[in-house]
CSV table of C-alpha atoms in Angstrom, one decimal:
chain,number,residue,atom,x,y,z
A,29,UNK,CA,-14.4,11.3,13.4
A,30,UNK,CA,-13.7,12.0,9.7
A,31,UNK,CA,-13.2,15.1,7.6
A,32,UNK,CA,-14.5,15.4,4.0
A,33,UNK,CA,-11.5,16.2,1.8
A,34,UNK,CA,-13.7,18.0,-0.7
A,35,UNK,CA,-14.8,20.4,2.0
A,36,UNK,CA,-12.8,20.5,5.2
A,37,UNK,CA,-15.7,22.2,7.1
A,38,UNK,CA,-17.7,19.1,6.7
A,39,UNK,CA,-17.3,16.7,9.6
A,40,UNK,CA,-18.7,13.2,10.4
A,41,UNK,CA,-18.8,11.4,13.7
A,42,UNK,CA,-20.0,8.0,14.7
A,43,UNK,CA,-21.0,6.9,18.2
A,44,UNK,CA,-22.9,4.3,20.1
A,45,UNK,CA,-26.3,4.9,21.7
A,46,UNK,CA,-27.9,2.9,24.6
A,47,UNK,CA,-25.1,0.5,25.2
A,48,UNK,CA,-25.5,-2.7,27.2
A,49,UNK,CA,-22.9,-3.5,29.9
A,50,UNK,CA,-22.1,-6.8,28.3
A,51,UNK,CA,-21.3,-5.5,24.8
A,52,UNK,CA,-23.1,-3.8,22.0
A,53,UNK,CA,-25.7,-1.0,21.8
A,54,UNK,CA,-29.2,-0.5,20.6
A,55,UNK,CA,-27.9,1.4,17.6
A,56,UNK,CA,-25.1,3.5,16.1
A,57,UNK,CA,-25.6,7.2,15.4
A,58,UNK,CA,-23.9,9.4,12.8
A,59,UNK,CA,-23.6,13.1,13.6
A,60,UNK,CA,-22.6,15.6,10.9
A,61,UNK,CA,-21.5,19.2,10.7
A,62,UNK,CA,-21.3,21.4,7.6
A,63,UNK,CA,-19.9,24.4,9.3
A,64,UNK,CA,-16.6,23.3,10.9
A,65,UNK,CA,-18.3,22.1,14.0
A,66,UNK,CA,-20.4,25.1,14.9
A,67,UNK,CA,-23.7,23.1,14.5
A,68,UNK,CA,-24.4,19.4,14.4
A,69,UNK,CA,-27.3,17.2,13.2
A,70,UNK,CA,-27.9,13.5,13.4
A,71,UNK,CA,-27.5,11.5,10.2
A,72,UNK,CA,-28.3,7.9,11.1
A,73,UNK,CA,-27.6,5.0,8.7
A,74,UNK,CA,-30.8,2.9,8.3
A,75,UNK,CA,-31.1,-0.8,8.2
A,76,UNK,CA,-28.5,-1.7,10.8
A,77,UNK,CA,-30.2,-2.6,14.1
A,78,UNK,CA,-33.9,-3.1,15.0
A,79,UNK,CA,-34.4,0.5,16.0
A,80,UNK,CA,-33.3,1.7,12.5
A,81,UNK,CA,-35.2,-0.9,10.5
A,82,UNK,CA,-32.4,-3.5,10.5
A,83,UNK,CA,-32.2,-7.2,11.3
A,84,UNK,CA,-29.8,-7.1,14.3
A,85,UNK,CA,-30.5,-6.4,18.0
A,86,UNK,CA,-27.2,-4.7,18.8
A,87,UNK,CA,-24.3,-2.8,17.1
A,88,UNK,CA,-20.9,-1.6,18.2
A,89,UNK,CA,-17.6,-0.1,17.1
A,90,UNK,CA,-18.8,2.6,14.7
A,91,UNK,CA,-16.1,3.8,12.3
A,92,UNK,CA,-16.5,6.6,9.7
A,93,UNK,CA,-14.4,7.9,6.8
A,94,UNK,CA,-14.6,9.9,3.5
A,95,UNK,CA,-13.2,9.0,0.1
A,96,UNK,CA,-11.3,11.6,-1.9
A,97,UNK,CA,-14.4,12.4,-3.9
A,98,UNK,CA,-16.5,13.0,-0.7
A,99,UNK,CA,-18.2,9.6,-0.6
A,100,UNK,CA,-18.9,8.8,3.1
A,101,UNK,CA,-18.8,5.5,4.8
A,102,UNK,CA,-20.1,4.2,8.1
A,103,UNK,CA,-18.8,0.8,9.3
A,104,UNK,CA,-20.9,-1.1,11.9
A,105,UNK,CA,-20.3,-4.3,13.9
A,106,UNK,CA,-23.7,-6.0,14.4
A,107,UNK,CA,-24.7,-8.9,16.5
A,108,UNK,CA,-27.6,-10.9,18.0
A,109,UNK,CA,-26.3,-11.9,21.5
A,110,UNK,CA,-26.8,-15.5,22.4
A,111,UNK,CA,-28.1,-16.5,25.8
A,112,UNK,CA,-25.3,-17.5,28.2
A,113,UNK,CA,-27.5,-20.2,29.7
A,114,UNK,CA,-27.9,-21.9,26.3
A,115,UNK,CA,-24.8,-23.9,25.3
A,116,UNK,CA,-24.1,-23.9,21.6
A,117,UNK,CA,-27.0,-21.5,21.0
A,118,UNK,CA,-26.8,-19.7,17.7
A,119,UNK,CA,-25.5,-16.1,17.7
A,120,UNK,CA,-25.3,-13.9,14.6
A,121,UNK,CA,-22.5,-11.4,14.2
A,122,UNK,CA,-21.4,-9.5,11.2
A,123,UNK,CA,-20.0,-6.4,9.6
A,124,UNK,CA,-22.0,-3.9,7.6
A,125,UNK,CA,-20.9,-0.9,5.6
A,126,UNK,CA,-23.3,2.0,4.9
A,127,UNK,CA,-22.5,4.4,2.0
A,128,UNK,CA,-23.5,8.0,1.3
A,129,UNK,CA,-23.1,9.8,-2.0
A,130,UNK,CA,-24.2,13.2,-0.6
A,131,UNK,CA,-21.3,13.5,1.9
A,132,UNK,CA,-23.1,11.8,4.8
A,133,UNK,CA,-26.5,13.6,4.6
A,134,UNK,CA,-28.4,10.4,3.6
A,135,UNK,CA,-27.4,6.7,3.6
A,136,UNK,CA,-27.9,3.8,1.2
A,137,UNK,CA,-28.9,0.4,2.5
A,138,UNK,CA,-25.9,-1.3,4.2
A,139,UNK,CA,-23.8,-3.9,2.5
A,140,UNK,CA,-23.0,-7.1,4.5
A,141,UNK,CA,-19.3,-7.9,4.4
A,142,UNK,CA,-19.6,-11.0,6.6
A,143,UNK,CA,-22.3,-12.7,8.6
A,144,UNK,CA,-21.4,-15.6,11.0
A,145,UNK,CA,-24.2,-17.7,12.5
A,146,UNK,CA,-22.3,-19.6,15.2
A,147,UNK,CA,-21.9,-19.6,18.9
A,148,UNK,CA,-18.2,-20.3,18.5
A,149,UNK,CA,-17.2,-17.1,16.7
A,150,UNK,CA,-17.5,-13.4,17.1
A,151,UNK,CA,-16.5,-10.7,14.5
A,152,UNK,CA,-15.1,-7.8,16.4
A,153,UNK,CA,-13.1,-4.5,16.6
A,154,UNK,CA,-13.5,-3.2,13.0
A,155,UNK,CA,-12.1,-0.2,11.2
A,156,UNK,CA,-12.5,1.3,7.8
A,157,UNK,CA,-10.0,3.3,5.7
A,158,UNK,CA,-10.7,5.1,2.4
A,159,UNK,CA,-7.4,5.2,0.6
A,160,UNK,CA,-6.1,8.8,0.6
A,161,UNK,CA,-3.8,8.0,-2.3
A,162,UNK,CA,-6.3,6.3,-4.7
A,163,UNK,CA,-9.9,7.3,-4.9
A,164,UNK,CA,-12.2,4.3,-5.1
A,165,UNK,CA,-10.2,1.9,-2.8
A,166,UNK,CA,-11.7,1.3,0.6
A,167,UNK,CA,-10.4,-1.2,3.2
A,168,UNK,CA,-12.3,-2.9,6.0
A,169,UNK,CA,-10.5,-4.9,8.6
A,170,UNK,CA,-11.5,-6.7,11.9
A,171,UNK,CA,-10.7,-9.8,13.9
A,172,UNK,CA,-12.8,-12.9,14.1
A,173,UNK,CA,-12.4,-14.5,17.5
A,174,UNK,CA,-13.3,-18.2,17.6
A,175,UNK,CA,-13.1,-21.1,20.1
A,176,UNK,CA,-12.6,-24.8,19.4
A,177,UNK,CA,-13.4,-27.6,19.9
A,178,UNK,CA,-17.0,-26.7,20.7
A,179,UNK,CA,-17.5,-26.6,24.5
A,180,UNK,CA,-19.9,-25.1,26.9
A,181,UNK,CA,-17.1,-23.1,28.6
A,182,UNK,CA,-15.9,-21.6,25.3
A,183,UNK,CA,-19.4,-20.6,24.3
A,184,UNK,CA,-20.1,-19.0,27.6
A,185,UNK,CA,-17.0,-17.0,27.2
A,186,UNK,CA,-18.0,-15.7,23.8
A,187,UNK,CA,-21.5,-15.1,25.1
A,188,UNK,CA,-20.2,-11.9,26.6
A,189,UNK,CA,-20.5,-10.1,23.2
A,190,UNK,CA,-17.6,-7.8,24.1
A,191,UNK,CA,-14.4,-8.6,22.1
A,192,UNK,CA,-12.1,-6.4,24.0
A,193,UNK,CA,-13.1,-7.9,27.4
A,194,UNK,CA,-12.9,-11.4,25.9
A,195,UNK,CA,-9.4,-10.7,24.5
A,196,UNK,CA,-8.3,-9.5,28.0
A,197,UNK,CA,-9.6,-12.7,29.6
A,198,UNK,CA,-7.9,-14.9,27.1
A,199,UNK,CA,-4.7,-12.9,27.4
A,200,UNK,CA,-4.7,-13.4,31.2
A,201,UNK,CA,-5.5,-17.1,31.0
A,202,UNK,CA,-2.7,-17.7,28.5
A,203,UNK,CA,-0.1,-15.5,30.0
A,204,UNK,CA,1.9,-18.4,31.3
A,205,UNK,CA,1.4,-20.7,28.4
A,206,UNK,CA,-1.7,-22.6,27.0
A,207,UNK,CA,-5.0,-21.4,28.4
A,208,UNK,CA,-6.4,-23.1,31.4
A,209,UNK,CA,-9.7,-23.5,29.6
A,210,UNK,CA,-10.6,-26.8,28.0
A,211,UNK,CA,-10.7,-25.3,24.6
A,212,UNK,CA,-8.4,-23.4,22.2
A,213,UNK,CA,-9.0,-20.1,20.5
A,214,UNK,CA,-7.7,-18.0,17.6
A,215,UNK,CA,-8.4,-14.6,16.2
A,216,UNK,CA,-7.1,-13.9,12.6
A,217,UNK,CA,-7.3,-10.5,10.9
A,218,UNK,CA,-10.1,-10.4,8.3
A,219,UNK,CA,-10.2,-8.1,5.3
A,220,UNK,CA,-12.5,-6.9,2.6
A,221,UNK,CA,-12.0,-4.2,0.1
A,222,UNK,CA,-13.9,-2.1,-2.4
A,223,UNK,CA,-12.4,-0.7,-5.6
A,224,UNK,CA,-15.4,1.4,-6.5
A,225,UNK,CA,-16.0,3.4,-3.4
A,226,UNK,CA,-18.2,0.9,-1.6
A,227,UNK,CA,-20.6,-0.1,-4.4
A,228,UNK,CA,-19.2,-3.7,-4.2
A,229,UNK,CA,-16.9,-5.5,-1.8
A,230,UNK,CA,-14.6,-8.5,-2.1
A,231,UNK,CA,-15.4,-11.7,-0.2
A,232,UNK,CA,-14.1,-11.3,3.4
A,233,UNK,CA,-11.1,-13.5,4.1
A,234,UNK,CA,-8.2,-13.7,6.6
A,235,UNK,CA,-5.1,-11.8,5.7
A,236,UNK,CA,-3.1,-12.8,8.8
A,237,UNK,CA,-3.4,-16.0,10.9
A,238,UNK,CA,-1.7,-15.6,14.3
A,239,UNK,CA,-2.1,-19.3,15.2
A,240,UNK,CA,-3.7,-21.3,17.9
A,241,UNK,CA,-4.2,-19.6,21.3
A,242,UNK,CA,-3.3,-16.3,19.7
A,243,UNK,CA,-5.2,-13.4,18.2
A,244,UNK,CA,-5.1,-10.0,16.8
A,245,UNK,CA,-7.3,-7.0,17.8
A,246,UNK,CA,-7.6,-3.4,16.8
A,247,UNK,CA,-6.8,-3.9,13.2
A,248,UNK,CA,-6.3,-0.5,11.4
A,249,UNK,CA,-5.2,0.1,7.8
A,250,UNK,CA,-3.0,3.1,7.1
A,251,UNK,CA,-1.8,4.2,3.7
A,252,UNK,CA,1.7,5.7,3.2
A,253,UNK,CA,2.1,8.6,0.7
A,254,UNK,CA,3.5,6.2,-1.9
A,255,UNK,CA,0.3,4.0,-1.7
A,256,UNK,CA,1.8,1.2,0.4
A,257,UNK,CA,-0.7,-0.2,2.9
A,258,UNK,CA,0.0,-1.3,6.5
A,259,UNK,CA,-2.5,-3.2,8.5
A,260,UNK,CA,-1.6,-2.5,12.1
A,261,UNK,CA,-2.9,-4.7,15.0
A,262,UNK,CA,-2.3,-5.6,18.6
A,263,UNK,CA,-0.9,-9.2,18.7
A,264,UNK,CA,-1.9,-11.3,21.7
A,265,UNK,CA,0.3,-14.3,22.6
A,266,UNK,CA,2.2,-14.1,19.3
A,267,UNK,CA,5.5,-12.7,20.6
A,268,UNK,CA,7.4,-13.6,23.8
A,269,UNK,CA,6.1,-10.5,25.6
A,270,UNK,CA,2.5,-11.6,25.1
A,271,UNK,CA,1.3,-8.2,23.9
A,272,UNK,CA,2.9,-6.4,21.0
A,273,UNK,CA,2.0,-4.1,18.1
A,274,UNK,CA,2.5,-5.7,14.7
A,275,UNK,CA,1.7,-5.0,11.1
A,276,UNK,CA,1.4,-6.6,7.7
A,277,UNK,CA,2.1,-4.9,4.3
A,278,UNK,CA,0.4,-4.7,1.0
A,279,UNK,CA,2.0,-3.0,-2.1
A,280,UNK,CA,-0.9,-3.8,-4.4
A,281,UNK,CA,-3.9,-2.1,-2.7
A,282,UNK,CA,-4.7,-5.1,-0.5
A,283,UNK,CA,-4.6,-7.8,-3.1
A,284,UNK,CA,-1.7,-9.5,-1.3
A,285,UNK,CA,-0.2,-9.1,2.2
A,286,UNK,CA,3.2,-9.8,3.6
A,287,UNK,CA,4.2,-11.8,6.7
A,288,UNK,CA,4.0,-9.9,10.0
A,289,UNK,CA,6.5,-7.5,11.5
A,290,UNK,CA,6.4,-6.6,15.2
A,291,UNK,CA,7.3,-3.2,16.7
A,292,UNK,CA,7.3,-2.1,20.3
A,293,UNK,CA,6.1,-4.4,23.1
A,294,UNK,CA,3.0,-3.2,25.1
A,295,UNK,CA,3.9,-3.9,28.7
A,296,UNK,CA,0.9,-2.4,30.4
A,297,UNK,CA,-0.9,-5.0,32.5
A,298,UNK,CA,-4.5,-6.0,31.7
A,299,UNK,CA,-5.6,-4.4,35.0
A,300,UNK,CA,-5.2,-1.0,33.3
A,301,UNK,CA,-6.5,2.1,34.9
A,302,UNK,CA,-8.6,2.6,38.0
A,303,UNK,CA,-10.4,5.5,39.6
A,304,UNK,CA,-7.8,7.3,41.7
A,305,UNK,CA,-9.7,7.3,45.0
A,306,UNK,CA,-11.9,4.3,45.1
A,307,UNK,CA,-10.0,2.0,42.7
A,308,UNK,CA,-13.0,1.1,40.5
A,309,UNK,CA,-12.0,-0.2,37.1
A,310,UNK,CA,-12.0,2.0,34.0
A,311,UNK,CA,-12.6,0.7,30.6
A,312,UNK,CA,-9.4,2.0,29.1
A,313,UNK,CA,-7.2,1.2,26.0
A,314,UNK,CA,-4.7,-1.0,27.7
A,315,UNK,CA,-4.4,-3.6,24.9
A,316,UNK,CA,-5.1,-1.1,22.1
A,317,UNK,CA,-3.2,1.7,20.4
A,318,UNK,CA,-3.6,4.7,18.0
A,319,UNK,CA,-1.6,5.1,14.7
A,320,UNK,CA,-1.3,7.9,12.2
A,321,UNK,CA,0.8,8.6,9.1
A,322,UNK,CA,2.3,12.0,8.2
A,323,UNK,CA,0.7,12.8,4.8
A,324,UNK,CA,3.8,14.8,3.7
A,325,UNK,CA,6.8,12.9,5.1
A,326,UNK,CA,5.3,9.4,5.4
A,327,UNK,CA,6.5,9.1,9.0
A,328,UNK,CA,4.4,6.7,11.1
A,329,UNK,CA,3.3,7.6,14.6
A,330,UNK,CA,2.2,5.2,17.4
A,331,UNK,CA,0.7,6.1,20.8
A,332,UNK,CA,-0.5,3.6,23.4
A,333,UNK,CA,-0.8,3.1,27.2
A,334,UNK,CA,2.2,1.6,28.9
A,335,UNK,CA,3.5,1.2,32.4
A,336,UNK,CA,7.2,0.6,31.6
A,337,UNK,CA,8.1,4.1,32.9
A,338,UNK,CA,6.2,3.8,36.1
A,339,UNK,CA,8.2,5.3,39.1
A,340,UNK,CA,5.3,5.2,41.6
A,341,UNK,CA,2.6,2.7,42.6
A,342,UNK,CA,-1.1,3.4,42.6
A,343,UNK,CA,-2.8,1.9,45.7
A,344,UNK,CA,-6.5,2.1,46.3
A,345,UNK,CA,-9.0,0.3,48.5
A,346,UNK,CA,-10.7,-1.3,45.5
A,347,UNK,CA,-7.8,-2.4,43.3
A,348,UNK,CA,-4.8,-2.9,45.6
A,349,UNK,CA,-1.5,-1.8,44.1
A,350,UNK,CA,-0.9,-1.4,40.4
A,351,UNK,CA,1.8,0.2,38.3
A,352,UNK,CA,1.0,3.6,36.9
A,353,UNK,CA,0.5,3.8,33.1
A,354,UNK,CA,1.3,6.7,30.9
A,355,UNK,CA,1.1,7.6,27.2
A,356,UNK,CA,4.0,6.2,25.2
A,357,UNK,CA,5.1,7.2,21.7
A,358,UNK,CA,7.2,5.7,19.0
A,359,UNK,CA,8.0,6.8,15.4
A,360,UNK,CA,9.2,5.3,12.2
A,361,UNK,CA,10.7,7.5,9.6
A,362,UNK,CA,11.4,4.6,7.1
A,363,UNK,CA,8.0,3.2,6.5
A,364,UNK,CA,8.0,0.9,9.5
A,365,UNK,CA,11.4,-0.8,9.0
A,366,UNK,CA,12.7,0.5,12.2
A,367,UNK,CA,11.2,2.4,15.2
A,368,UNK,CA,12.4,4.9,17.7
A,369,UNK,CA,12.8,3.8,21.3
A,370,UNK,CA,9.4,4.3,23.1
A,371,UNK,CA,9.2,7.4,25.2
A,372,UNK,CA,6.5,8.6,27.7
A,373,UNK,CA,5.1,11.9,26.5
A,374,UNK,CA,2.1,12.8,28.7
A,375,UNK,CA,2.6,15.8,30.9
A,376,UNK,CA,0.6,14.5,33.9
A,377,UNK,CA,2.4,15.9,36.9
A,378,UNK,CA,3.7,13.7,39.8
A,379,UNK,CA,1.4,13.6,42.8
A,380,UNK,CA,2.8,12.6,46.1
A,381,UNK,CA,-0.6,12.9,47.9
A,382,UNK,CA,-2.2,10.3,45.6
A,383,UNK,CA,0.0,8.8,42.9
A,384,UNK,CA,-3.1,7.2,41.3
A,385,UNK,CA,-3.8,10.7,39.9
A,386,UNK,CA,-0.7,10.3,37.6
A,387,UNK,CA,-2.5,7.7,35.4
A,388,UNK,CA,-3.1,8.7,31.8
A,389,UNK,CA,-5.2,6.7,29.4
A,390,UNK,CA,-7.0,6.3,26.0
A,391,UNK,CA,-4.5,8.1,23.7
A,392,UNK,CA,-5.2,9.2,20.1
A,393,UNK,CA,-2.6,10.5,17.6
A,394,UNK,CA,-2.8,12.4,14.3
A,395,UNK,CA,-0.5,14.4,12.0
A,396,UNK,CA,-1.6,17.8,10.7
A,397,UNK,CA,-2.4,18.1,7.0
A,398,UNK,CA,0.7,20.1,6.3
A,399,UNK,CA,2.8,17.5,8.1
A,400,UNK,CA,4.4,19.9,10.5
A,401,UNK,CA,2.7,19.0,13.8
A,402,UNK,CA,1.9,15.7,15.6
A,403,UNK,CA,-1.0,15.9,18.0
A,404,UNK,CA,-1.7,13.4,20.8
A,405,UNK,CA,-4.8,13.5,23.1
A,406,UNK,CA,-5.5,11.6,26.4
A,407,UNK,CA,-7.3,11.6,29.7
A,408,UNK,CA,-5.8,11.9,33.2
A,409,UNK,CA,-6.7,12.7,36.8
A,410,UNK,CA,-4.3,15.5,37.6
A,411,UNK,CA,-7.1,17.9,38.7
A,412,UNK,CA,-8.9,15.3,41.0
A,413,UNK,CA,-9.2,16.3,44.7
A,414,UNK,CA,-12.0,13.9,45.7
A,415,UNK,CA,-14.0,17.0,46.7
A,416,UNK,CA,-16.7,16.4,47.3
A,417,UNK,CA,-16.1,12.8,48.3
A,418,UNK,CA,-17.2,10.6,45.4
A,419,UNK,CA,-16.2,13.1,42.7
A,420,UNK,CA,-13.2,11.7,40.9
A,421,UNK,CA,-12.2,14.5,38.6
A,422,UNK,CA,-11.1,13.6,35.1
A,423,UNK,CA,-10.0,15.8,32.2
A,424,UNK,CA,-9.0,15.5,28.5
A,425,UNK,CA,-5.8,17.1,27.1
A,426,UNK,CA,-4.0,17.7,23.8
A,427,UNK,CA,-0.2,17.7,23.4
A,428,UNK,CA,1.8,18.9,20.4
A,429,UNK,CA,5.2,18.3,18.8
A,430,UNK,CA,6.7,19.9,15.7
A,431,UNK,CA,10.3,18.5,15.7
A,432,UNK,CA,12.3,15.8,17.4
A,433,UNK,CA,9.2,13.9,18.6
A,434,UNK,CA,11.3,10.9,19.8
A,435,UNK,CA,12.5,13.2,22.6
A,436,UNK,CA,9.8,13.7,25.3
A,437,UNK,CA,11.0,17.3,26.0
A,438,UNK,CA,9.8,18.3,22.5
A,439,UNK,CA,6.2,17.6,23.4
A,440,UNK,CA,4.5,20.6,24.9
A,441,UNK,CA,2.0,23.5,24.5
A,442,UNK,CA,-0.5,21.2,26.3
A,443,UNK,CA,-4.1,22.3,26.2
A,444,UNK,CA,-6.9,21.1,28.5
A,445,UNK,CA,-9.9,20.3,26.2
A,446,UNK,CA,-12.5,19.8,28.9
A,447,UNK,CA,-13.8,23.1,30.3
A,448,UNK,CA,-14.2,21.6,33.7
A,449,UNK,CA,-13.3,18.3,35.4
A,450,UNK,CA,-16.0,15.6,35.2
A,451,UNK,CA,-16.8,12.8,37.5
A,452,UNK,CA,-15.5,9.5,36.0
A,453,UNK,CA,-17.8,7.6,38.4
A,454,UNK,CA,-20.8,8.9,36.4
A,455,UNK,CA,-19.6,7.1,33.2
A,456,UNK,CA,-21.7,4.1,32.3
A,457,UNK,CA,-20.2,0.8,33.4
A,458,UNK,CA,-19.3,-1.8,30.7
A,459,UNK,CA,-16.5,-3.9,32.3
A,460,UNK,CA,-15.4,-0.7,33.9
A,461,UNK,CA,-16.5,3.0,33.7
A,462,UNK,CA,-16.7,3.4,29.9
A,463,UNK,CA,-16.1,6.5,27.9
A,464,UNK,CA,-15.1,4.6,24.8
A,465,UNK,CA,-12.4,2.2,23.6
A,466,UNK,CA,-11.0,5.0,21.5
A,467,UNK,CA,-11.5,8.7,20.8
A,468,UNK,CA,-11.7,10.5,17.5
A,469,UNK,CA,-9.0,12.8,16.3
A,470,UNK,CA,-8.9,14.1,12.7
A,471,UNK,CA,-6.9,16.6,10.7
A,472,UNK,CA,-8.8,19.2,8.6
A,473,UNK,CA,-7.0,21.1,5.9
A,474,UNK,CA,-3.4,22.0,6.6
A,475,UNK,CA,-3.5,23.4,10.2
A,476,UNK,CA,-6.7,22.5,11.9
A,477,UNK,CA,-7.4,19.4,14.1
A,478,UNK,CA,-10.6,18.2,15.6
A,479,UNK,CA,-10.5,15.9,18.7
A,480,UNK,CA,-13.7,14.0,19.7
A,481,UNK,CA,-14.0,12.9,23.3
A,482,UNK,CA,-16.5,11.5,25.8
A,483,UNK,CA,-17.4,13.3,29.0
A,484,UNK,CA,-19.6,11.9,31.7
A,485,UNK,CA,-22.3,14.5,32.1
A,486,UNK,CA,-24.6,12.8,34.7
A,487,UNK,CA,-25.2,9.4,36.2
A,488,UNK,CA,-24.8,6.7,33.6
A,489,UNK,CA,-24.6,9.3,30.8
A,490,UNK,CA,-21.7,10.1,28.4
A,491,UNK,CA,-21.8,12.9,25.9
A,492,UNK,CA,-19.4,13.6,23.0
A,493,UNK,CA,-17.6,16.9,22.6
A,494,UNK,CA,-15.2,18.4,20.1
A,495,UNK,CA,-13.1,21.5,19.8
A,496,UNK,CA,-11.5,23.2,16.8
A,497,UNK,CA,-7.7,23.4,17.3
A,498,UNK,CA,-5.9,25.8,15.0
A,499,UNK,CA,-2.2,25.1,14.7
A,500,UNK,CA,0.6,27.6,13.9
């Protein structure tokens, strides 16, 4: 979700439509509101996938933003899946940016930032940031996962078309050292920028190379109030912990980038979250994170899933026993030079009857426009009773902090954003019941925040909802 800075009642959302369980969807849909979320209408960028007059069969990872003058952007990952039974078969993947000069009402033909025609590579997990400190500058980042030397096993792995799932498989295989596969892999951070609000873009190129049998994922650029850029990412097999959050820095609007710095280790296991009664896997955010910058103070906020504070074990018929993950927060008040000790902030209550109902997952974080409040959203199972049998109740919550956010007691005023619990077992399955790899959360003006979240509304159907939250 994004908010137009020229009119904070104008909102833009991007989501997938008709997703396959092995990655990608038939198309990506924009939805816009011009009245602060009271009414909504589709605004679909043309020329992306087959169903919108484009050249690709699937798309994924929609990302939207507005420039300071109201120019809107819609960033799309596109791919033609290759057949798993065809070794070394060609597979196209690429990154497209659509541009709107009427605040997202209509869209120009997309610009191709990169197109890779190879069974050995997959462009994945993209994000786009219009610089809030310098109108005209727009930054696109993603990872490019590749395997080498060419092998049938490597190509079959990448044939899955789902970069998050592939990253988890590679992370598990390499946890004890070099991967057991008879091939190597890498996943550098790729970057392209525009200096004229998306009219033209620089040639896509790597800005961070993590090395052999290592990769980045979830690259997100954030601008500090002084214009300094940070490209954050999850680093896999780069640090001794195996999973960590890192960033690189640019002080010249993306022309040059620093060496990486690493922050807090992500200790959550790849198993992630399961349904609390049956133990079915949930597609969560266990190797991802959310990051925000305070527009007034420049403080940087990170939220992610982590099981380091687990004091109980989740045991189910379907998943055995796993550690219980929560939502963990860390803050830097000096531009990222140092970070506060991670703390668990979610208010999910203990549950002696079924500790699996203590799991919390898929966080998002944002700072209010006046810089006075930090907001974090997440799902949990606190209201689940397994009544009737087969209904695994799930809800979405918002949590607030105005001062001393490095102390978990200062997070409070929790609000349930779902009007009623929904059955997570209804969520479509894409390597687990899938609501989304991330949820939207955007600040509007000084004291309004809009969360965007998925709710399973029927068998194999997820709908998106939002609420207007007015802060003190």
